[in-house]
Short mmCIF file of C-alpha atoms in Angstrom, two decimals:
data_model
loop_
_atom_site.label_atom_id
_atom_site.label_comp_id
_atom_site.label_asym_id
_atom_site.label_seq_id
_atom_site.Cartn_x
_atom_site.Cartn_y
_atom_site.Cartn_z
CA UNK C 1 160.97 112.20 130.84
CA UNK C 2 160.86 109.29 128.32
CA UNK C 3 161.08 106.84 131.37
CA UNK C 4 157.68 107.49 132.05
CA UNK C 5 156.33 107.11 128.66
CA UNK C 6 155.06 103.55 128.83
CA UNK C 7 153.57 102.35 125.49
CA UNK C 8 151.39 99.67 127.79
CA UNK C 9 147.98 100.40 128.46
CA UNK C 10 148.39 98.24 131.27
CA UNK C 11 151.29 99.96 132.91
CA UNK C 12 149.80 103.67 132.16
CA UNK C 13 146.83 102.23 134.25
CA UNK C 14 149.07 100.80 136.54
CA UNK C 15 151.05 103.60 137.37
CA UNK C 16 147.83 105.94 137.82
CA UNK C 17 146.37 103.71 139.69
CA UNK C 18 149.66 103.67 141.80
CA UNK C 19 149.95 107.20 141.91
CA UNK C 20 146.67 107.82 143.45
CA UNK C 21 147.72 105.58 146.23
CA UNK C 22 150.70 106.86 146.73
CA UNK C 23 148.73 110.24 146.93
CA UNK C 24 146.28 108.96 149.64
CA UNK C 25 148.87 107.10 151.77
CA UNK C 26 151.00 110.32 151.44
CA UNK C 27 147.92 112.50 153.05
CA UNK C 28 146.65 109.96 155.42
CA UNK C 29 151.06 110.05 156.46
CA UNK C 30 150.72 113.85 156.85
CA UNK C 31 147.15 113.87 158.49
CA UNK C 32 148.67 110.69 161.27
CA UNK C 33 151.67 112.96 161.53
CA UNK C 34 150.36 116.64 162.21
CA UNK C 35 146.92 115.99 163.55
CA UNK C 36 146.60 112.06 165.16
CA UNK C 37 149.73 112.61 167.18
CA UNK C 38 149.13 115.70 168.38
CA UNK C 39 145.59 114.31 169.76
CA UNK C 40 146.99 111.49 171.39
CA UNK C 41 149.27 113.84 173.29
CA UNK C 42 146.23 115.34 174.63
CA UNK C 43 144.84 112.10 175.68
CA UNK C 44 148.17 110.98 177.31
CA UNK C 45 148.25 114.01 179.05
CA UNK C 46 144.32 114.39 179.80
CA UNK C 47 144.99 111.14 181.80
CA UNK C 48 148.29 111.33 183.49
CA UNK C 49 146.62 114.50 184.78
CA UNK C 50 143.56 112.46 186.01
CA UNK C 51 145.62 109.42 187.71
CA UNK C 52 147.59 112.37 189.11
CA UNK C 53 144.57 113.95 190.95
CA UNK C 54 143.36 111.07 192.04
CA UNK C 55 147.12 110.08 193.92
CA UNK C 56 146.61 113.74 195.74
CA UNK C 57 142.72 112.93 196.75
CA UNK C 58 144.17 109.79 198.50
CA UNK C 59 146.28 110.18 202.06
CA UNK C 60 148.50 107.19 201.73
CA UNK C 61 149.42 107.88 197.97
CA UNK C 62 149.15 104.21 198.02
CA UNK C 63 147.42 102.13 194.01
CA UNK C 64 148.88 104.83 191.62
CA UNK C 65 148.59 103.00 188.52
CA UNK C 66 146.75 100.28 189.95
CA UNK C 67 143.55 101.23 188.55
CA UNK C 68 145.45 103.61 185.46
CA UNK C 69 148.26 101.31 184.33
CA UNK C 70 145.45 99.30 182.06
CA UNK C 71 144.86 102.38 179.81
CA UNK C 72 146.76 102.16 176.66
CA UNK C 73 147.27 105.93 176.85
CA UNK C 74 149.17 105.80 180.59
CA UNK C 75 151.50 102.43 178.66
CA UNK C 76 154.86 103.14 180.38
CA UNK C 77 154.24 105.26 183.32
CA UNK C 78 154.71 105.69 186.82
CA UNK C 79 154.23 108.13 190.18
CA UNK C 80 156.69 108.49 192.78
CA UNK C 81 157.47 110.86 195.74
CA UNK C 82 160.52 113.17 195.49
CA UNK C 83 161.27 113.94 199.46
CA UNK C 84 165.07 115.63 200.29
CA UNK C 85 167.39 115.05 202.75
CA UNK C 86 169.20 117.72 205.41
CA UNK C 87 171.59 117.98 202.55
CA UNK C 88 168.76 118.88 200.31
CA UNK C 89 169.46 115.46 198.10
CA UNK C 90 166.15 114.05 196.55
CA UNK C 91 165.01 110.66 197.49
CA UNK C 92 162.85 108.94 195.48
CA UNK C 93 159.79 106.66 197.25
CA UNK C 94 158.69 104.19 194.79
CA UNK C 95 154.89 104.40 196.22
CA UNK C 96 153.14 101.87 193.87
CA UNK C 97 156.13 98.81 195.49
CA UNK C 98 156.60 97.29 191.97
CA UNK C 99 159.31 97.33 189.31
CA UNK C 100 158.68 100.11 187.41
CA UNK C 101 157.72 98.83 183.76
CA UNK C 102 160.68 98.64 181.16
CA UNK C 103 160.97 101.67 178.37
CA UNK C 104 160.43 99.58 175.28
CA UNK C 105 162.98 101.55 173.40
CA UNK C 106 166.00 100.74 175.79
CA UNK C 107 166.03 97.22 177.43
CA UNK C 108 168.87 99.03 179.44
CA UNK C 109 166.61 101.58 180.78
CA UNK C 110 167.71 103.15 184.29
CA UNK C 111 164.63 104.37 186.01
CA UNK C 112 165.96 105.73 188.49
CA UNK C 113 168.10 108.38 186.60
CA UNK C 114 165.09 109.19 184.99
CA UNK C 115 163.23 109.94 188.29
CA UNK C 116 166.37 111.96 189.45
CA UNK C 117 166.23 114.00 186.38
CA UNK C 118 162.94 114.58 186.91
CA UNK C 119 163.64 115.86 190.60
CA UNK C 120 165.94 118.07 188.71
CA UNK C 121 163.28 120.38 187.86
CA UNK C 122 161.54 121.12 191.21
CA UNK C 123 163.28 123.95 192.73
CA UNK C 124 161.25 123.88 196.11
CA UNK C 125 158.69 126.05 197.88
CA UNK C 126 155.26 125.50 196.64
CA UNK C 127 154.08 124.01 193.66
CA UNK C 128 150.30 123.23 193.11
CA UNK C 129 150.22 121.41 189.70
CA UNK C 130 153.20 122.31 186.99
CA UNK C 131 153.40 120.08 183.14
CA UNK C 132 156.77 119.09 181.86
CA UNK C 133 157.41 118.44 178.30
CA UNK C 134 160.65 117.39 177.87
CA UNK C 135 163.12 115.14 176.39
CA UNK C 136 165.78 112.87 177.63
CA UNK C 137 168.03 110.42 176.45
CA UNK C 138 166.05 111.17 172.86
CA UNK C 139 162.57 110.50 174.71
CA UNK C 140 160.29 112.57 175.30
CA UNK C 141 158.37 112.20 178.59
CA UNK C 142 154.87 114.27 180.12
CA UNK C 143 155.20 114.58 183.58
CA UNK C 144 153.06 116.54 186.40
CA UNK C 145 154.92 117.95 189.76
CA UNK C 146 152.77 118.68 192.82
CA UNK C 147 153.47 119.74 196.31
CA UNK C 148 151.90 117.03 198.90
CA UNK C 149 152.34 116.54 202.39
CA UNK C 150 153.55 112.97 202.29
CA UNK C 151 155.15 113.30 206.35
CA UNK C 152 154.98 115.53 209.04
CA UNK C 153 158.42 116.88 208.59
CA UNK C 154 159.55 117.53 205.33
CA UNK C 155 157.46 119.15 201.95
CA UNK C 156 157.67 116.51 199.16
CA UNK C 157 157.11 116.18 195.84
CA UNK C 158 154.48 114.35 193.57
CA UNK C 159 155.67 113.29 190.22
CA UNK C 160 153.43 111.66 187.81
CA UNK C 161 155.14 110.80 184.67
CA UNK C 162 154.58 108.73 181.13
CA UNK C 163 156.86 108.64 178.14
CA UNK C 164 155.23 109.32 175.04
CA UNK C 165 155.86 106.39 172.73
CA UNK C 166 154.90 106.98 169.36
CA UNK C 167 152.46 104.37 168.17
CA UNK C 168 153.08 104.03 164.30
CA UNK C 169 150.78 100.37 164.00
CA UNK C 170 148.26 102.81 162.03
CA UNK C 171 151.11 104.66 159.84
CA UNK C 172 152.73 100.76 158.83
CA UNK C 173 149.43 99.45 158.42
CA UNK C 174 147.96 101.94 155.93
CA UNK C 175 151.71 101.82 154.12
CA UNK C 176 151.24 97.86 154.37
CA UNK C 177 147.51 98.34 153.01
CA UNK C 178 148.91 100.54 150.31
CA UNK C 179 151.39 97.79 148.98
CA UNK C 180 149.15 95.28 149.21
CA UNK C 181 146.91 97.37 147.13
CA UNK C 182 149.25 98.22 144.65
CA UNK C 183 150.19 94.72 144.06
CA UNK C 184 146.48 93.80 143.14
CA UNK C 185 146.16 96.80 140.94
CA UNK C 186 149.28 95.61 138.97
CA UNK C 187 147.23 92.47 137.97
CA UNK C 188 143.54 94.69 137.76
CA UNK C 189 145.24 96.75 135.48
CA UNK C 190 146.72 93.92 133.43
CA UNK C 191 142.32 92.69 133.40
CA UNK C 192 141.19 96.51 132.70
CA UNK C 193 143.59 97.14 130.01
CA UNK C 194 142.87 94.00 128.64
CA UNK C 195 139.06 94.69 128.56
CA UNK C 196 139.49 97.99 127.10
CA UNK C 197 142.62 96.70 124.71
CA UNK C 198 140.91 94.43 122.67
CA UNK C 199 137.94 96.63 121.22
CA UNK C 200 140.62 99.36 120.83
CA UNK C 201 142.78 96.88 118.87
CA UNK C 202 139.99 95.85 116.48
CA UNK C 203 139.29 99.50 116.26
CA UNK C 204 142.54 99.87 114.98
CA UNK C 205 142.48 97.14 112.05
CA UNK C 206 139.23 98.61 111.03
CA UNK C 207 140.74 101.79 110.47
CA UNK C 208 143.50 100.33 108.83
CA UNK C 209 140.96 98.27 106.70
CA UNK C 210 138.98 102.21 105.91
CA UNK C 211 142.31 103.38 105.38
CA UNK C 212 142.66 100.97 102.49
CA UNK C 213 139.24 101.38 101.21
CA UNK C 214 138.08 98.44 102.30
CA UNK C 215 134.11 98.77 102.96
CA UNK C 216 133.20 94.93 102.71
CA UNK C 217 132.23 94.51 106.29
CA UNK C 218 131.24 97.09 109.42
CA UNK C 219 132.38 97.00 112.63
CA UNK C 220 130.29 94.99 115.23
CA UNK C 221 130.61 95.62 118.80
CA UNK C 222 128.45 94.62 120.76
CA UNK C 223 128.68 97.51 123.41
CA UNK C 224 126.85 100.60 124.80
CA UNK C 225 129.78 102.31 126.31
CA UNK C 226 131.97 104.82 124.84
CA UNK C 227 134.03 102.67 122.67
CA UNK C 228 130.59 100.99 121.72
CA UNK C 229 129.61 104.62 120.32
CA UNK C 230 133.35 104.98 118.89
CA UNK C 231 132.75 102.01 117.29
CA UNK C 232 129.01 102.62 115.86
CA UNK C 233 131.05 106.86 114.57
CA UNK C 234 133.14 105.16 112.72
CA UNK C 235 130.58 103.04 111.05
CA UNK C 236 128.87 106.35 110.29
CA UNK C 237 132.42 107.24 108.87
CA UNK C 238 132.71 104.48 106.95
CA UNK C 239 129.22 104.91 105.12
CA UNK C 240 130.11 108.45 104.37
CA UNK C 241 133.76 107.64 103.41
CA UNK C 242 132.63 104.93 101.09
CA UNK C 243 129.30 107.07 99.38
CA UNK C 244 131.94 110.01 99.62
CA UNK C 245 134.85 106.99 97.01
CA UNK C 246 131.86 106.12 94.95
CA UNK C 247 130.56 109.64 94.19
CA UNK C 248 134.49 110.69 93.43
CA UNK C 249 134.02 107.87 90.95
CA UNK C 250 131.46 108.87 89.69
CA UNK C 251 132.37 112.27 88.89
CA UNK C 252 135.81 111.17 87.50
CA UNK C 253 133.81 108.87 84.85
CA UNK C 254 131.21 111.65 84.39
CA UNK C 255 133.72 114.47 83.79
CA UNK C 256 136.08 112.73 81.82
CA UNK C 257 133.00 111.36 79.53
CA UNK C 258 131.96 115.54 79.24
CA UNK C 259 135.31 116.55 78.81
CA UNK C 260 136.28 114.16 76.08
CA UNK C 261 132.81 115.30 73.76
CA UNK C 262 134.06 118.54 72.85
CA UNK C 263 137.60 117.46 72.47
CA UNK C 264 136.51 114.81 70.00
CA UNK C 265 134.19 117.31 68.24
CA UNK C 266 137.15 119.77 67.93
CA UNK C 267 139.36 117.07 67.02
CA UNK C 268 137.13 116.07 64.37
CA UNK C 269 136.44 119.58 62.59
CA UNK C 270 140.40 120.35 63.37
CA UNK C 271 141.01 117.13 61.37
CA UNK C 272 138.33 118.72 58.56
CA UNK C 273 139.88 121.63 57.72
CA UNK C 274 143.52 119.84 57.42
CA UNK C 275 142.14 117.77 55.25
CA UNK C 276 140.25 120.00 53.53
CA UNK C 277 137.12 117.83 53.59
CA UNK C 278 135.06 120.06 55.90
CA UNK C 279 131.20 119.78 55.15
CA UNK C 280 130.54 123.61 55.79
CA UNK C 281 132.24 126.81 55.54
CA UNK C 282 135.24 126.98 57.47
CA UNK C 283 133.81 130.18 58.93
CA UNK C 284 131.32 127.72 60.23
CA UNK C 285 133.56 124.83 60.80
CA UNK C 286 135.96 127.34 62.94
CA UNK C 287 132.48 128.43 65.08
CA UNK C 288 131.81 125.21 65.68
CA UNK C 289 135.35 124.64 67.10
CA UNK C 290 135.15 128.18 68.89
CA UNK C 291 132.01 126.82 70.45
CA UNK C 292 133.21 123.62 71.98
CA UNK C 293 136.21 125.70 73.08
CA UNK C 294 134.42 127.66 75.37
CA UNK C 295 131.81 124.89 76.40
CA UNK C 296 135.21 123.13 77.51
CA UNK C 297 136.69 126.35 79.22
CA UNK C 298 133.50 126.82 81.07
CA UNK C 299 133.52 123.20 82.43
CA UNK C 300 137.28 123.11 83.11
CA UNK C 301 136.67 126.74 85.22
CA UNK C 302 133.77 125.33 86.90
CA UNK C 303 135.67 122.14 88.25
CA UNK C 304 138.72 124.17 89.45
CA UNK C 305 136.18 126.95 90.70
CA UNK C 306 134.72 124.43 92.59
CA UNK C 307 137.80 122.46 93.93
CA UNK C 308 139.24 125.76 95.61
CA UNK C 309 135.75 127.43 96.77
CA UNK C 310 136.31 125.79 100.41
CA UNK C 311 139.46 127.39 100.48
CA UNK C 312 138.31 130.72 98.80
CA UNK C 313 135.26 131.16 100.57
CA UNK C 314 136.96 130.70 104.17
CA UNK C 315 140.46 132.97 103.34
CA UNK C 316 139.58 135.47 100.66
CA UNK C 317 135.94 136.09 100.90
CA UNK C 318 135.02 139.83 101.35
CA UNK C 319 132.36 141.25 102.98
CA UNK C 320 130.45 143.91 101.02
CA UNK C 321 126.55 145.75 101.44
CA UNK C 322 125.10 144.26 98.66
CA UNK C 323 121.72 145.63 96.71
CA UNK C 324 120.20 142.59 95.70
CA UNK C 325 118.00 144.02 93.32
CA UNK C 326 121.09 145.78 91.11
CA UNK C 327 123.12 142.66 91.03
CA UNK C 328 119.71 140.55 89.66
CA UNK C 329 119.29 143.29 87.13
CA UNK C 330 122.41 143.53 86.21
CA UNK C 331 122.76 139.59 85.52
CA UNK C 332 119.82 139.45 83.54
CA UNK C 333 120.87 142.49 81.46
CA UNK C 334 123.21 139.94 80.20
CA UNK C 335 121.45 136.94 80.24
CA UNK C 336 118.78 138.50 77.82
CA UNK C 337 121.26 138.61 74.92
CA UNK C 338 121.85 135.14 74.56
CA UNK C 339 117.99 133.90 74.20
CA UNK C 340 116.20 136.74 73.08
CA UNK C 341 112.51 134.90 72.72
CA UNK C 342 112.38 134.01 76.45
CA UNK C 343 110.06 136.33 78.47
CA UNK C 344 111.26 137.90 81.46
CA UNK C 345 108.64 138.78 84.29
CA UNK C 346 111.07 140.61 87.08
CA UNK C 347 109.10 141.77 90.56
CA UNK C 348 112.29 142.62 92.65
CA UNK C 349 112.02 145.01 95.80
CA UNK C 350 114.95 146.71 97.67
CA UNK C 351 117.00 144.32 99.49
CA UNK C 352 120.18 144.71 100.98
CA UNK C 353 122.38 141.77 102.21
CA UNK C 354 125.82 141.10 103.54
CA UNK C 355 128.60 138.99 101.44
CA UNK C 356 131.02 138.63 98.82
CA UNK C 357 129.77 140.06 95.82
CA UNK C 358 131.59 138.10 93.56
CA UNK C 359 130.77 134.74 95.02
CA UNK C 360 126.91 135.90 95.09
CA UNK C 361 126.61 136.87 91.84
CA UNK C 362 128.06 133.22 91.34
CA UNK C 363 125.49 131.85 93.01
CA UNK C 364 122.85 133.33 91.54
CA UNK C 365 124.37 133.61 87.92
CA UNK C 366 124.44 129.47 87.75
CA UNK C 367 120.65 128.90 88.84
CA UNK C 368 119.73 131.74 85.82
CA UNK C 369 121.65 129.70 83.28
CA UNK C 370 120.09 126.59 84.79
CA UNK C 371 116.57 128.44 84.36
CA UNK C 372 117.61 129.81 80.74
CA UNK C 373 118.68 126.32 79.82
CA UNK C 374 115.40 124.81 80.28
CA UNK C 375 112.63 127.77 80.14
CA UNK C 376 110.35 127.39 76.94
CA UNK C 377 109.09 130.45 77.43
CA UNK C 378 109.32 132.36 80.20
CA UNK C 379 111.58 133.16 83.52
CA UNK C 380 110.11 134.75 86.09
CA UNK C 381 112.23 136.50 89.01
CA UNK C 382 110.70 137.53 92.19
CA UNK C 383 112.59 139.35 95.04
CA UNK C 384 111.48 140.11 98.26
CA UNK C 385 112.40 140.33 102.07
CA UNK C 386 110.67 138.45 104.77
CA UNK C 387 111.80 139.04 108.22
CA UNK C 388 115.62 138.53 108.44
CA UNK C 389 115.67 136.47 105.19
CA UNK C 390 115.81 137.63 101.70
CA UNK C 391 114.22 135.23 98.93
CA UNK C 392 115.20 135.36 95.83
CA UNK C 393 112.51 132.91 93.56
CA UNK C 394 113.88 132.09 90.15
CA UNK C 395 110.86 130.34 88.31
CA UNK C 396 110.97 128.66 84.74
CA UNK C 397 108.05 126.84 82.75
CA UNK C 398 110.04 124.16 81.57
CA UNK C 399 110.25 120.28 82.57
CA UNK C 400 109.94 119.46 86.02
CA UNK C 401 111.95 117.78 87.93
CA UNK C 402 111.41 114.01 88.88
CA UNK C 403 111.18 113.86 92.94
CA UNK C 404 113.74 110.83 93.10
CA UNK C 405 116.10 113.13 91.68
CA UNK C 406 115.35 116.05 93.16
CA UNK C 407 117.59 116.05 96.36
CA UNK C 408 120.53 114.94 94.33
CA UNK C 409 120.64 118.25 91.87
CA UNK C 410 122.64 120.32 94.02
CA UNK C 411 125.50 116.98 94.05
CA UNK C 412 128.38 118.13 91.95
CA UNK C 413 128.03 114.48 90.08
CA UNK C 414 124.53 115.04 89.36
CA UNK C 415 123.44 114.72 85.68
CA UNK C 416 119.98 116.29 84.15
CA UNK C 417 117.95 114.27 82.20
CA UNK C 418 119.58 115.32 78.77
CA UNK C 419 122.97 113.16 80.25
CA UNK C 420 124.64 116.94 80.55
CA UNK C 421 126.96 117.10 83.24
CA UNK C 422 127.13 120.49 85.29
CA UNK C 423 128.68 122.01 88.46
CA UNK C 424 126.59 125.55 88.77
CA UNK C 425 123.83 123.60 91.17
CA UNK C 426 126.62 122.25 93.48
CA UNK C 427 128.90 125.34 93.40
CA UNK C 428 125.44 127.71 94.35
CA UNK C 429 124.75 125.46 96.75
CA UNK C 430 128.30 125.73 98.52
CA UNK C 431 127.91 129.27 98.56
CA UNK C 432 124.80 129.96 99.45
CA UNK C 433 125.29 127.20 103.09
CA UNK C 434 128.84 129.57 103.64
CA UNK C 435 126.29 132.65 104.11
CA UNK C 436 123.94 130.46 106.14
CA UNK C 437 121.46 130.65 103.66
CA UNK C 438 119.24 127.94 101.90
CA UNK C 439 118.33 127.08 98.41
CA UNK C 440 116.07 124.72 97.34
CA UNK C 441 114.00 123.39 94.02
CA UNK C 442 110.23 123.43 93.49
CA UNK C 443 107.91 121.88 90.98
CA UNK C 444 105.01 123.80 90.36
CA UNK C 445 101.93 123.10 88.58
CA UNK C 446 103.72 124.26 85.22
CA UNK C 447 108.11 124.47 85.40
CA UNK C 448 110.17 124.74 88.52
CA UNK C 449 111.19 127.23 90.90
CA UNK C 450 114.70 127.45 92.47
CA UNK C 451 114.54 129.31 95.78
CA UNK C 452 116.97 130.75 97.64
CA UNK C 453 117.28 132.57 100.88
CA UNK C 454 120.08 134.82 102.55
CA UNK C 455 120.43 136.05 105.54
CA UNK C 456 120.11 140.03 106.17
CA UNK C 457 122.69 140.22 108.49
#
């Protein structure tokens, strides 16, 4: 119900706060109820029946309640001696010679009807010890009947009686207790939400100030508590967000700088052969154009490959046996035409591994052309299995790689030394995590090695 829905902090803590309250005043209600009562019945009762023995032990039935009537439990009663006439009439022998105390419920109170309907219930010949429970005049009243020998003529009666007044001082006091405690959690809830509030609030203008790209200034809160470690998350999130802007920067500037090269060079030699003032052949003029037409293709597929491979990997990826081996061979079978001076020294054993095929050969296919790019002379492929890992070791003798750039190759922004932009590192790299695998680069003493390692299962 929308009444509920308070938009406070203060009232939400409020009403909880409330609520469990209301919860424990509601048990302690039903335990006073149910269990309290029904022990101080036993009590009452435990001790009419004592001051009730005790009248019997003594002859002259004389200081009833004198000694009783101070226990809180016997509040209310009295003992008198039901004798009857020749006409079988009761009297009643008030045997303690006071005024019977008051009922507190009826300042009108008739004692003496009460003791007559007491009487009501002894229907004569013996009776050692009987307990009444019953109600008159909407009171309930415990009272004992015993057969005494109060003359030398007639049988009488001993009736020992107390109405049982409930006692609710504990029920109003917890209820009072309750209120009173309700009342200061209405204003401790206005302190606690306050406390809590104002972090919270410049929580919020921080992430409106992310939100906006704003990354002048962190967050400083000078707490260990949960919203303190909120607080230093969303620093952490703020670093990340704002390395995560200036890397999209960078690639937009880097891309659009490779992408506009072979534009302008097909431009140019477009321009060339309209005008006629080409320098070469226009066989060779429309290579060169053919050229930068698939250099730009091949960038323009990487970046959408690249932009969709989350999505690809986790929705359409398939999960073939792959031979390891075959797929290398196969993508070197190819690779061999384009540079047909480079040296290839294969050592591949029988490895089979679980994945996409497509998206391995991917993988795989980019670090070759990366190795291809920059081999002088040689490429060297090893393949081998190692426990549960297959590793796959591409190996070229060109350049090595500077070690401050070395952790940054597999970035999608990433440029090699030449100022060439390229994707293949980054895209391998995506793939090759998805599979739980790793890939890494290695200088050696002559060239680099690019290793990666799948999982077998």
């Amino acid at each position: 119900m929308k009444i509920f829905r308070f938009r406070s902090l203060a009232m939400r803590i409020w009403m909880t706060f409330t609520a469990v309250i209301l919860i424990i005043i509601c048990s302690i209600s039903v335990l006073y109820l149910f269990a309290f009562r029904k022990v101080e019945e036993n009590n009452k009762i435990q001790d009419l029946k004592v001051s009730h023995e005790m009248l019997i032990k003594n002859d002259n039935f004389s200081g009833g309640f004198n000694n009783f009537s101070r226990l809180r439990n016997l509040k209310g009663g009295d003992n008198f001696i039901v004798d009857f006439d020749t006409a079988n009439r009761p009297l009643i022998i008030d045997i303690n010679h006071r005024e019977p105390p008051p009922d507190p419920h009826s300042p009108s109170f008739n004692t003496m009807s009460v003791k007559l309907w007491m009487s009501s219930f002894i229907k004569g010949g013996t009776i050692k010890e009987k307990l009444y429970k019953e109600v008159y005049n909407n009171m309930q009243y415990f009272f004992i009947i015993s057969t005494v020998n109060y003359d030398s003529f007639n049988k009488a009666y001993l009736v020992s009686y107390v109405p049982n007044i409930v006692d609710n001082t504990i029920l109003y006091l917890v209820i009072a207790i309750g209120i009173i405690f309700i009342i200061i959690g209405f204003f401790a809830s206005i302190i606690v939400a306050g406390y809590i509030a104002k972090p919270l609030k410049k929580l919020e203008e921080y992430t409106m100030r992310i939100a906006h790209k704003d990354w002048k200034e962190p967050i400083n809160l000078e707490r260990e508590d949960e919203i303190g470690m909120l607080a230093n998350s969303m620093n952490m999130m703020q670093k990340e967000l704002k390395r995560a802007d200036e890397e999209e920067k960078m690639f937009l500037q880097s891309i659009s700088h490779d992408l506009k090269t072979p534009v302008m060079v097909i431009m140019s030699h477009a321009d060339a052969i309209i005008d006629g003032v080409y320098i070469d052949s226009l066989e060779k003029t429309a290579g060169i154009i053919k050229d930068e037409a698939i250099r730009l293709q091949k960038k323009i597929n990487q970046m959408l490959y690249l932009n969709t491979l989350d999505y690809v990997l986790e929705n359409d990826s398939k999960i073939d046996y792959i031979n390891l081996k075959d797929l290398v061979n196969n993508i070197i079978s190819r690779f061999e035409i384009i540079k047909s001076d480079i040296e290839w020294d294969l050592s591949l054993d029988e490895v089979i591994i679980k994945g996409d095929r497509d998206k391995i050969e991917v993988s795989i296919e980019n670090i070759l052309d990366n190795a291809l790019r920059y081999a002088n002379e040689v490429i060297k492929v090893t393949l081998k299995k190692d426990g549960q890992y297959a590793y796959l070791d591409i190996y070229n003798d060109g350049p090595k790689i500077d070690e401050k750039h070395m952790k940054h190759i597999f970035d999608r922004m990433y440029k090699d030394k030449t100022g060439n932009f390229g994707l293949g590192l980054a895209i391998s790299k995506k793939i090759v995590d998805f599979y739980n695998g790793e890939i890494k680069a290695v200088n050696r003493d002559k060239g680099v090695s690019f290793i990666i390692k799948y999982p077998l299962k």
